[in-house]
PDB file of C-alpha atoms in Angstrom:
ATOM      1  CA  UNK A   1       8.851  -0.935  -5.294  1.00 82.00           C
ATOM      2  CA  UNK A   2      11.500  -3.290  -6.687  1.00 90.00           C
ATOM      3  CA  UNK A   3       8.742  -5.574  -7.996  1.00 93.00           C
ATOM      4  CA  UNK A   4       7.082  -2.586  -9.655  1.00 94.00           C
ATOM      5  CA  UNK A   5      10.311  -1.746 -11.517  1.00 94.00           C
ATOM      6  CA  UNK A   6      11.375  -5.303 -12.325  1.00 94.00           C
ATOM      7  CA  UNK A   7       7.959  -6.197 -13.744  1.00 95.00           C
ATOM      8  CA  UNK A   8       7.840  -2.929 -15.759  1.00 95.00           C
ATOM      9  CA  UNK A   9       4.373  -2.454 -14.322  1.00 96.00           C
ATOM     10  CA  UNK A  10       1.793  -0.555 -16.366  1.00 95.00           C
ATOM     11  CA  UNK A  11      -1.783  -0.133 -15.193  1.00 92.00           C
ATOM     12  CA  UNK A  12      -2.862  -0.436 -18.836  1.00 93.00           C
ATOM     13  CA  UNK A  13      -1.118  -3.820 -19.409  1.00 95.00           C
ATOM     14  CA  UNK A  14      -1.631  -5.412 -16.017  1.00 96.00           C
ATOM     15  CA  UNK A  15      -2.065  -9.054 -17.027  1.00 96.00           C
ATOM     16  CA  UNK A  16       1.333  -9.204 -18.710  1.00 97.00           C
ATOM     17  CA  UNK A  17       3.063  -7.210 -15.959  1.00 97.00           C
ATOM     18  CA  UNK A  18       1.559  -9.285 -13.184  1.00 97.00           C
ATOM     19  CA  UNK A  19       2.650 -12.508 -14.917  1.00 97.00           C
ATOM     20  CA  UNK A  20       6.212 -11.158 -14.933  1.00 97.00           C
ATOM     21  CA  UNK A  21       5.841 -10.164 -11.293  1.00 97.00           C
ATOM     22  CA  UNK A  22       4.777 -13.695 -10.314  1.00 98.00           C
ATOM     23  CA  UNK A  23       7.799 -15.180 -12.067  1.00 98.00           C
ATOM     24  CA  UNK A  24      10.045 -12.753 -10.173  1.00 97.00           C
ATOM     25  CA  UNK A  25       8.275 -13.513  -6.894  1.00 97.00           C
ATOM     26  CA  UNK A  26       8.789 -17.255  -7.416  1.00 97.00           C
ATOM     27  CA  UNK A  27      12.513 -16.698  -8.037  1.00 97.00           C
ATOM     28  CA  UNK A  28      12.856 -14.514  -4.928  1.00 96.00           C
ATOM     29  CA  UNK A  29      11.073 -17.097  -2.777  1.00 97.00           C
ATOM     30  CA  UNK A  30      13.293 -19.840  -4.201  1.00 97.00           C
ATOM     31  CA  UNK A  31      16.404 -17.834  -3.302  1.00 96.00           C
ATOM     32  CA  UNK A  32      15.081 -17.291   0.212  1.00 96.00           C
ATOM     33  CA  UNK A  33      14.415 -21.006   0.609  1.00 95.00           C
ATOM     34  CA  UNK A  34      17.942 -21.804  -0.588  1.00 95.00           C
ATOM     35  CA  UNK A  35      19.259 -19.529   2.149  1.00 92.00           C
ATOM     36  CA  UNK A  36      17.495 -21.721   4.704  1.00 87.00           C
ATOM     37  CA  UNK A  37      15.575 -20.749   7.819  1.00 84.00           C
ATOM     38  CA  UNK A  38      17.914 -17.938   8.821  1.00 88.00           C
ATOM     39  CA  UNK A  39      17.100 -15.139  11.248  1.00 90.00           C
ATOM     40  CA  UNK A  40      14.175 -13.101   9.874  1.00 90.00           C
ATOM     41  CA  UNK A  41      13.109 -15.877   7.474  1.00 93.00           C
ATOM     42  CA  UNK A  42       9.395 -15.888   8.387  1.00 92.00           C
ATOM     43  CA  UNK A  43       9.036 -12.141   8.004  1.00 92.00           C
ATOM     44  CA  UNK A  44      11.010 -12.100   4.745  1.00 93.00           C
ATOM     45  CA  UNK A  45       8.805 -14.907   3.416  1.00 94.00           C
ATOM     46  CA  UNK A  46       5.650 -12.982   4.415  1.00 94.00           C
ATOM     47  CA  UNK A  47       6.928  -9.830   2.702  1.00 93.00           C
ATOM     48  CA  UNK A  48       7.787 -11.642  -0.540  1.00 95.00           C
ATOM     49  CA  UNK A  49       4.375 -13.342  -0.590  1.00 94.00           C
ATOM     50  CA  UNK A  50       2.492 -10.063  -0.185  1.00 93.00           C
ATOM     51  CA  UNK A  51       4.432  -7.428  -2.173  1.00 94.00           C
ATOM     52  CA  UNK A  52       2.515  -6.119  -5.157  1.00 97.00           C
ATOM     53  CA  UNK A  53       3.833  -4.618  -8.411  1.00 97.00           C
ATOM     54  CA  UNK A  54       0.893  -2.197  -8.579  1.00 96.00           C
ATOM     55  CA  UNK A  55       2.285   0.088  -5.873  1.00 94.00           C
ATOM     56  CA  UNK A  56       3.400   3.157  -7.821  1.00 85.00           C
ATOM     57  CA  UNK A  57       5.484   4.743  -5.058  1.00 88.00           C
ATOM     58  CA  UNK A  58       6.878   4.004  -1.567  1.00 88.00           C
ATOM     59  CA  UNK A  59       3.862   5.570   0.155  1.00 91.00           C
ATOM     60  CA  UNK A  60       1.436   3.220  -1.614  1.00 93.00           C
ATOM     61  CA  UNK A  61       3.712   0.267  -0.832  1.00 93.00           C
ATOM     62  CA  UNK A  62       3.762   1.257   2.858  1.00 92.00           C
ATOM     63  CA  UNK A  63      -0.022   1.602   2.872  1.00 95.00           C
ATOM     64  CA  UNK A  64      -0.453  -1.839   1.319  1.00 96.00           C
ATOM     65  CA  UNK A  65       1.935  -3.304   3.921  1.00 94.00           C
ATOM     66  CA  UNK A  66      -0.149  -1.854   6.758  1.00 94.00           C
ATOM     67  CA  UNK A  67      -3.424  -3.076   5.261  1.00 95.00           C
ATOM     68  CA  UNK A  68      -2.145  -6.598   4.601  1.00 94.00           C
ATOM     69  CA  UNK A  69      -0.878  -6.794   8.180  1.00 94.00           C
ATOM     70  CA  UNK A  70      -4.451  -6.473   9.495  1.00 93.00           C
ATOM     71  CA  UNK A  71      -6.805  -7.569   6.684  1.00 92.00           C
ATOM     72  CA  UNK A  72      -7.569 -11.178   5.641  1.00 91.00           C
ATOM     73  CA  UNK A  73      -9.478 -10.217   2.497  1.00 93.00           C
ATOM     74  CA  UNK A  74      -8.146 -10.086  -1.038  1.00 93.00           C
ATOM     75  CA  UNK A  75      -6.538  -6.713  -1.772  1.00 95.00           C
ATOM     76  CA  UNK A  76      -6.074  -5.333  -5.293  1.00 97.00           C
ATOM     77  CA  UNK A  77      -3.865  -2.480  -6.452  1.00 97.00           C
ATOM     78  CA  UNK A  78      -4.474  -0.221  -9.460  1.00 96.00           C
ATOM     79  CA  UNK A  79      -7.908  -1.791  -9.884  1.00 96.00           C
ATOM     80  CA  UNK A  80     -10.114  -0.300 -12.607  1.00 96.00           C
ATOM     81  CA  UNK A  81     -13.604   0.936 -11.740  1.00 96.00           C
ATOM     82  CA  UNK A  82     -15.901   2.503 -14.317  1.00 94.00           C
ATOM     83  CA  UNK A  83     -18.546   4.885 -12.948  1.00 93.00           C
ATOM     84  CA  UNK A  84     -20.788   7.235 -14.954  1.00 88.00           C
ATOM     85  CA  UNK A  85     -18.491   7.166 -17.944  1.00 91.00           C
ATOM     86  CA  UNK A  86     -15.418   7.871 -15.832  1.00 93.00           C
ATOM     87  CA  UNK A  87     -12.549   5.385 -15.594  1.00 93.00           C
ATOM     88  CA  UNK A  88     -10.782   5.317 -12.250  1.00 95.00           C
ATOM     89  CA  UNK A  89      -7.695   3.365 -11.188  1.00 95.00           C
ATOM     90  CA  UNK A  90      -7.839   2.693  -7.478  1.00 96.00           C
ATOM     91  CA  UNK A  91      -4.685   2.609  -5.339  1.00 95.00           C
ATOM     92  CA  UNK A  92      -6.022  -0.145  -3.057  1.00 97.00           C
ATOM     93  CA  UNK A  93      -9.341  -1.952  -3.420  1.00 97.00           C
ATOM     94  CA  UNK A  94     -10.940  -4.447  -1.012  1.00 97.00           C
ATOM     95  CA  UNK A  95     -13.978  -5.768  -2.874  1.00 96.00           C
ATOM     96  CA  UNK A  96     -15.271  -7.903   0.014  1.00 94.00           C
ATOM     97  CA  UNK A  97     -15.726  -4.758   2.107  1.00 94.00           C
ATOM     98  CA  UNK A  98     -16.648  -2.501  -0.844  1.00 96.00           C
ATOM     99  CA  UNK A  99     -13.776  -0.326   0.331  1.00 97.00           C
ATOM    100  CA  UNK A 100     -11.350   1.937  -1.544  1.00 97.00           C
ATOM    101  CA  UNK A 101      -8.198   3.253   0.128  1.00 97.00           C
ATOM    102  CA  UNK A 102      -6.323   6.021  -1.664  1.00 94.00           C
ATOM    103  CA  UNK A 103      -2.991   7.682  -0.956  1.00 93.00           C
ATOM    104  CA  UNK A 104      -2.998  11.429  -1.614  1.00 85.00           C
ATOM    105  CA  UNK A 105       0.502  12.454  -2.630  1.00 68.00           C
ATOM    106  CA  UNK A 106       1.714  15.951  -3.431  1.00 59.00           C
ATOM    107  CA  UNK A 107       2.461  14.914  -7.020  1.00 55.00           C
ATOM    108  CA  UNK A 108      -1.248  14.319  -7.604  1.00 58.00           C
ATOM    109  CA  UNK A 109      -2.054  17.947  -6.756  1.00 61.00           C
ATOM    110  CA  UNK A 110      -0.176  19.626  -9.584  1.00 63.00           C
ATOM    111  CA  UNK A 111       2.387  22.411  -9.425  1.00 71.00           C
ATOM    112  CA  UNK A 112       0.325  25.613  -9.619  1.00 79.00           C
ATOM    113  CA  UNK A 113      -2.683  27.058  -7.829  1.00 83.00           C
ATOM    114  CA  UNK A 114      -4.833  26.452 -10.909  1.00 86.00           C
ATOM    115  CA  UNK A 115      -3.727  22.805 -11.062  1.00 82.00           C
ATOM    116  CA  UNK A 116      -4.338  22.439  -7.317  1.00 81.00           C
ATOM    117  CA  UNK A 117      -7.883  23.773  -7.602  1.00 85.00           C
ATOM    118  CA  UNK A 118      -8.564  21.545 -10.604  1.00 86.00           C
ATOM    119  CA  UNK A 119      -7.197  18.498  -8.743  1.00 82.00           C
ATOM    120  CA  UNK A 120      -9.427  19.260  -5.743  1.00 83.00           C
ATOM    121  CA  UNK A 121     -12.510  19.496  -7.971  1.00 88.00           C
ATOM    122  CA  UNK A 122     -11.595  16.193  -9.641  1.00 88.00           C
ATOM    123  CA  UNK A 123     -11.085  14.542  -6.246  1.00 85.00           C
ATOM    124  CA  UNK A 124     -14.508  15.678  -5.036  1.00 88.00           C
ATOM    125  CA  UNK A 125     -16.188  14.446  -8.239  1.00 92.00           C
ATOM    126  CA  UNK A 126     -14.273  11.156  -8.141  1.00 92.00           C
ATOM    127  CA  UNK A 127     -15.135  10.487  -4.499  1.00 93.00           C
ATOM    128  CA  UNK A 128     -18.781  11.422  -5.022  1.00 94.00           C
ATOM    129  CA  UNK A 129     -19.107   9.147  -8.053  1.00 95.00           C
ATOM    130  CA  UNK A 130     -17.498   6.237  -6.207  1.00 96.00           C
ATOM    131  CA  UNK A 131     -19.632   6.757  -3.096  1.00 95.00           C
ATOM    132  CA  UNK A 132     -22.790   7.014  -5.203  1.00 95.00           C
ATOM    133  CA  UNK A 133     -21.782   3.649  -6.721  1.00 96.00           C
ATOM    134  CA  UNK A 134     -21.690   2.135  -3.223  1.00 96.00           C
ATOM    135  CA  UNK A 135     -17.978   2.352  -2.392  1.00 97.00           C
ATOM    136  CA  UNK A 136     -16.568   3.615   0.882  1.00 96.00           C
ATOM    137  CA  UNK A 137     -13.525   5.819   0.211  1.00 95.00           C
ATOM    138  CA  UNK A 138     -10.719   6.290   2.753  1.00 95.00           C
ATOM    139  CA  UNK A 139      -7.877   8.723   2.073  1.00 93.00           C
ATOM    140  CA  UNK A 140      -4.384   8.600   3.582  1.00 94.00           C
ATOM    141  CA  UNK A 141      -1.745  11.329   3.178  1.00 90.00           C
ATOM    142  CA  UNK A 142       1.899  11.923   4.114  1.00 88.00           C
ATOM    143  CA  UNK A 143       1.224  13.310   7.642  1.00 89.00           C
ATOM    144  CA  UNK A 144      -0.534  10.026   8.527  1.00 92.00           C
ATOM    145  CA  UNK A 145       2.851   8.282   8.253  1.00 89.00           C
ATOM    146  CA  UNK A 146       4.250  10.336  11.135  1.00 87.00           C
ATOM    147  CA  UNK A 147       2.592   7.828  13.485  1.00 90.00           C
ATOM    148  CA  UNK A 148       2.589   4.275  12.095  1.00 91.00           C
ATOM    149  CA  UNK A 149       0.760   2.768  15.043  1.00 92.00           C
ATOM    150  CA  UNK A 150      -2.005   5.384  14.978  1.00 94.00           C
ATOM    151  CA  UNK A 151      -2.499   4.896  11.243  1.00 95.00           C
ATOM    152  CA  UNK A 152      -2.697   1.140  11.753  1.00 93.00           C
ATOM    153  CA  UNK A 153      -5.318   1.658  14.472  1.00 93.00           C
ATOM    154  CA  UNK A 154      -7.302   3.961  12.163  1.00 94.00           C
ATOM    155  CA  UNK A 155      -7.269   1.380   9.384  1.00 95.00           C
ATOM    156  CA  UNK A 156      -8.196  -1.390  11.840  1.00 92.00           C
ATOM    157  CA  UNK A 157     -11.275   0.572  12.873  1.00 92.00           C
ATOM    158  CA  UNK A 158     -12.343   0.883   9.244  1.00 91.00           C
ATOM    159  CA  UNK A 159     -11.679  -2.773   8.430  1.00 89.00           C
ATOM    160  CA  UNK A 160     -13.331  -4.088  11.605  1.00 81.00           C
ATOM    161  CA  UNK A 161     -12.253  -6.609  14.257  1.00 75.00           C
ATOM    162  CA  UNK A 162     -10.540  -9.073  11.949  1.00 79.00           C
ATOM    163  CA  UNK A 163      -7.203 -10.878  11.776  1.00 85.00           C
ATOM    164  CA  UNK A 164      -4.666 -10.926   8.943  1.00 87.00           C
ATOM    165  CA  UNK A 165      -4.392 -13.820   6.521  1.00 85.00           C
ATOM    166  CA  UNK A 166      -1.987 -16.573   7.693  1.00 85.00           C
ATOM    167  CA  UNK A 167       0.677 -15.463   5.162  1.00 81.00           C
ATOM    168  CA  UNK A 168       0.566 -11.933   6.603  1.00 89.00           C
ATOM    169  CA  UNK A 169       0.710 -12.446  10.364  1.00 87.00           C
ATOM    170  CA  UNK A 170       4.460 -11.811  10.493  1.00 91.00           C
ATOM    171  CA  UNK A 171       4.318  -8.570   8.469  1.00 92.00           C
ATOM    172  CA  UNK A 172       3.727  -5.963  11.136  1.00 90.00           C
ATOM    173  CA  UNK A 173       6.634  -4.480  13.000  1.00 87.00           C
ATOM    174  CA  UNK A 174       7.337  -0.808  13.656  1.00 86.00           C
ATOM    175  CA  UNK A 175      10.004   0.313  11.144  1.00 82.00           C
ATOM    176  CA  UNK A 176      13.571   0.499  12.409  1.00 80.00           C
ATOM    177  CA  UNK A 177      15.725   3.622  12.290  1.00 78.00           C
ATOM    178  CA  UNK A 178      17.754   1.947   9.527  1.00 77.00           C
ATOM    179  CA  UNK A 179      14.613   1.454   7.425  1.00 75.00           C
ATOM    180  CA  UNK A 180      12.803   4.671   8.303  1.00 75.00           C
ATOM    181  CA  UNK A 181      15.412   7.226   9.367  1.00 75.00           C
ATOM    182  CA  UNK A 182      16.363  10.762   8.337  1.00 74.00           C
ATOM    183  CA  UNK A 183      18.841   9.502   5.712  1.00 71.00           C
ATOM    184  CA  UNK A 184      16.119   7.582   3.878  1.00 65.00           C
ATOM    185  CA  UNK A 185      13.874   8.936   1.119  1.00 60.00           C
ATOM    186  CA  UNK A 186      10.807   7.670   2.977  1.00 65.00           C
ATOM    187  CA  UNK A 187      10.965   9.132   6.477  1.00 65.00           C
ATOM    188  CA  UNK A 188       8.336   9.520   9.183  1.00 63.00           C
ATOM    189  CA  UNK A 189       8.845  11.024  12.607  1.00 63.00           C
ATOM    190  CA  UNK A 190       7.257   8.255  14.702  1.00 52.00           C
ATOM    191  CA  UNK A 191       8.716   8.363  18.225  1.00 50.00           C
ATOM    192  CA  UNK A 192      10.302   5.031  19.043  1.00 42.00           C
ATOM    193  CA  UNK A 193      11.047   5.522  22.764  1.00 37.00           C
ATOM    194  CA  UNK A 194      13.831   2.982  22.882  1.00 37.00           C
ATOM    195  CA  UNK A 195      11.869   0.143  21.296  1.00 39.00           C
ATOM    196  CA  UNK A 196      13.701  -3.002  20.196  1.00 39.00           C
ATOM    197  CA  UNK A 197      13.188  -3.977  16.564  1.00 35.00           C
ATOM    198  CA  UNK A 198      15.231  -7.137  16.126  1.00 33.00           C
ATOM    199  CA  UNK A 199      13.897  -9.593  13.539  1.00 33.00           C
ATOM    200  CA  UNK A 200      12.387 -12.761  14.908  1.00 32.00           C
TER     201      UNK A 200
END
């Protein structure tokens, strides 16, 4: 999310925003390297290499993190697809698998019953158009984040028996209480059962 803000990301001016994001990424990686190989270095390096300015909210950023931790293919955010005169911006796109993964947040539904019904009709039309164009569409919503491991398994089944890219093999670790606890804006209720989460 920091990269999204720092790059002043706009889906309508992506080339310029992504150039800014790469300059910021390079500076962050340089700072990490100056710190030396401290505890947590490999995971921090993996995170900085894979963060994406196109994540519009924490839920999309979390979804991208999960996908990158299991998928070796190129992943795009806020990718444009034109179908039947409609212009869609896709949360997460994996072209090699012809796969679209969308996060369904409450904000996308509107604030009234009329807006909710309209949003549902638009979702159905959008999904049908994309499927007719040959895309597989997977939707993830807030309740899915109540069990990180189950969501990761679900995504793994969709993506197939594959391994993450070398840069991403240190990404996955169940979130700590400090990162994903009741005092945080982003909070799931995944039971931890006394797990250890120390950085390696």
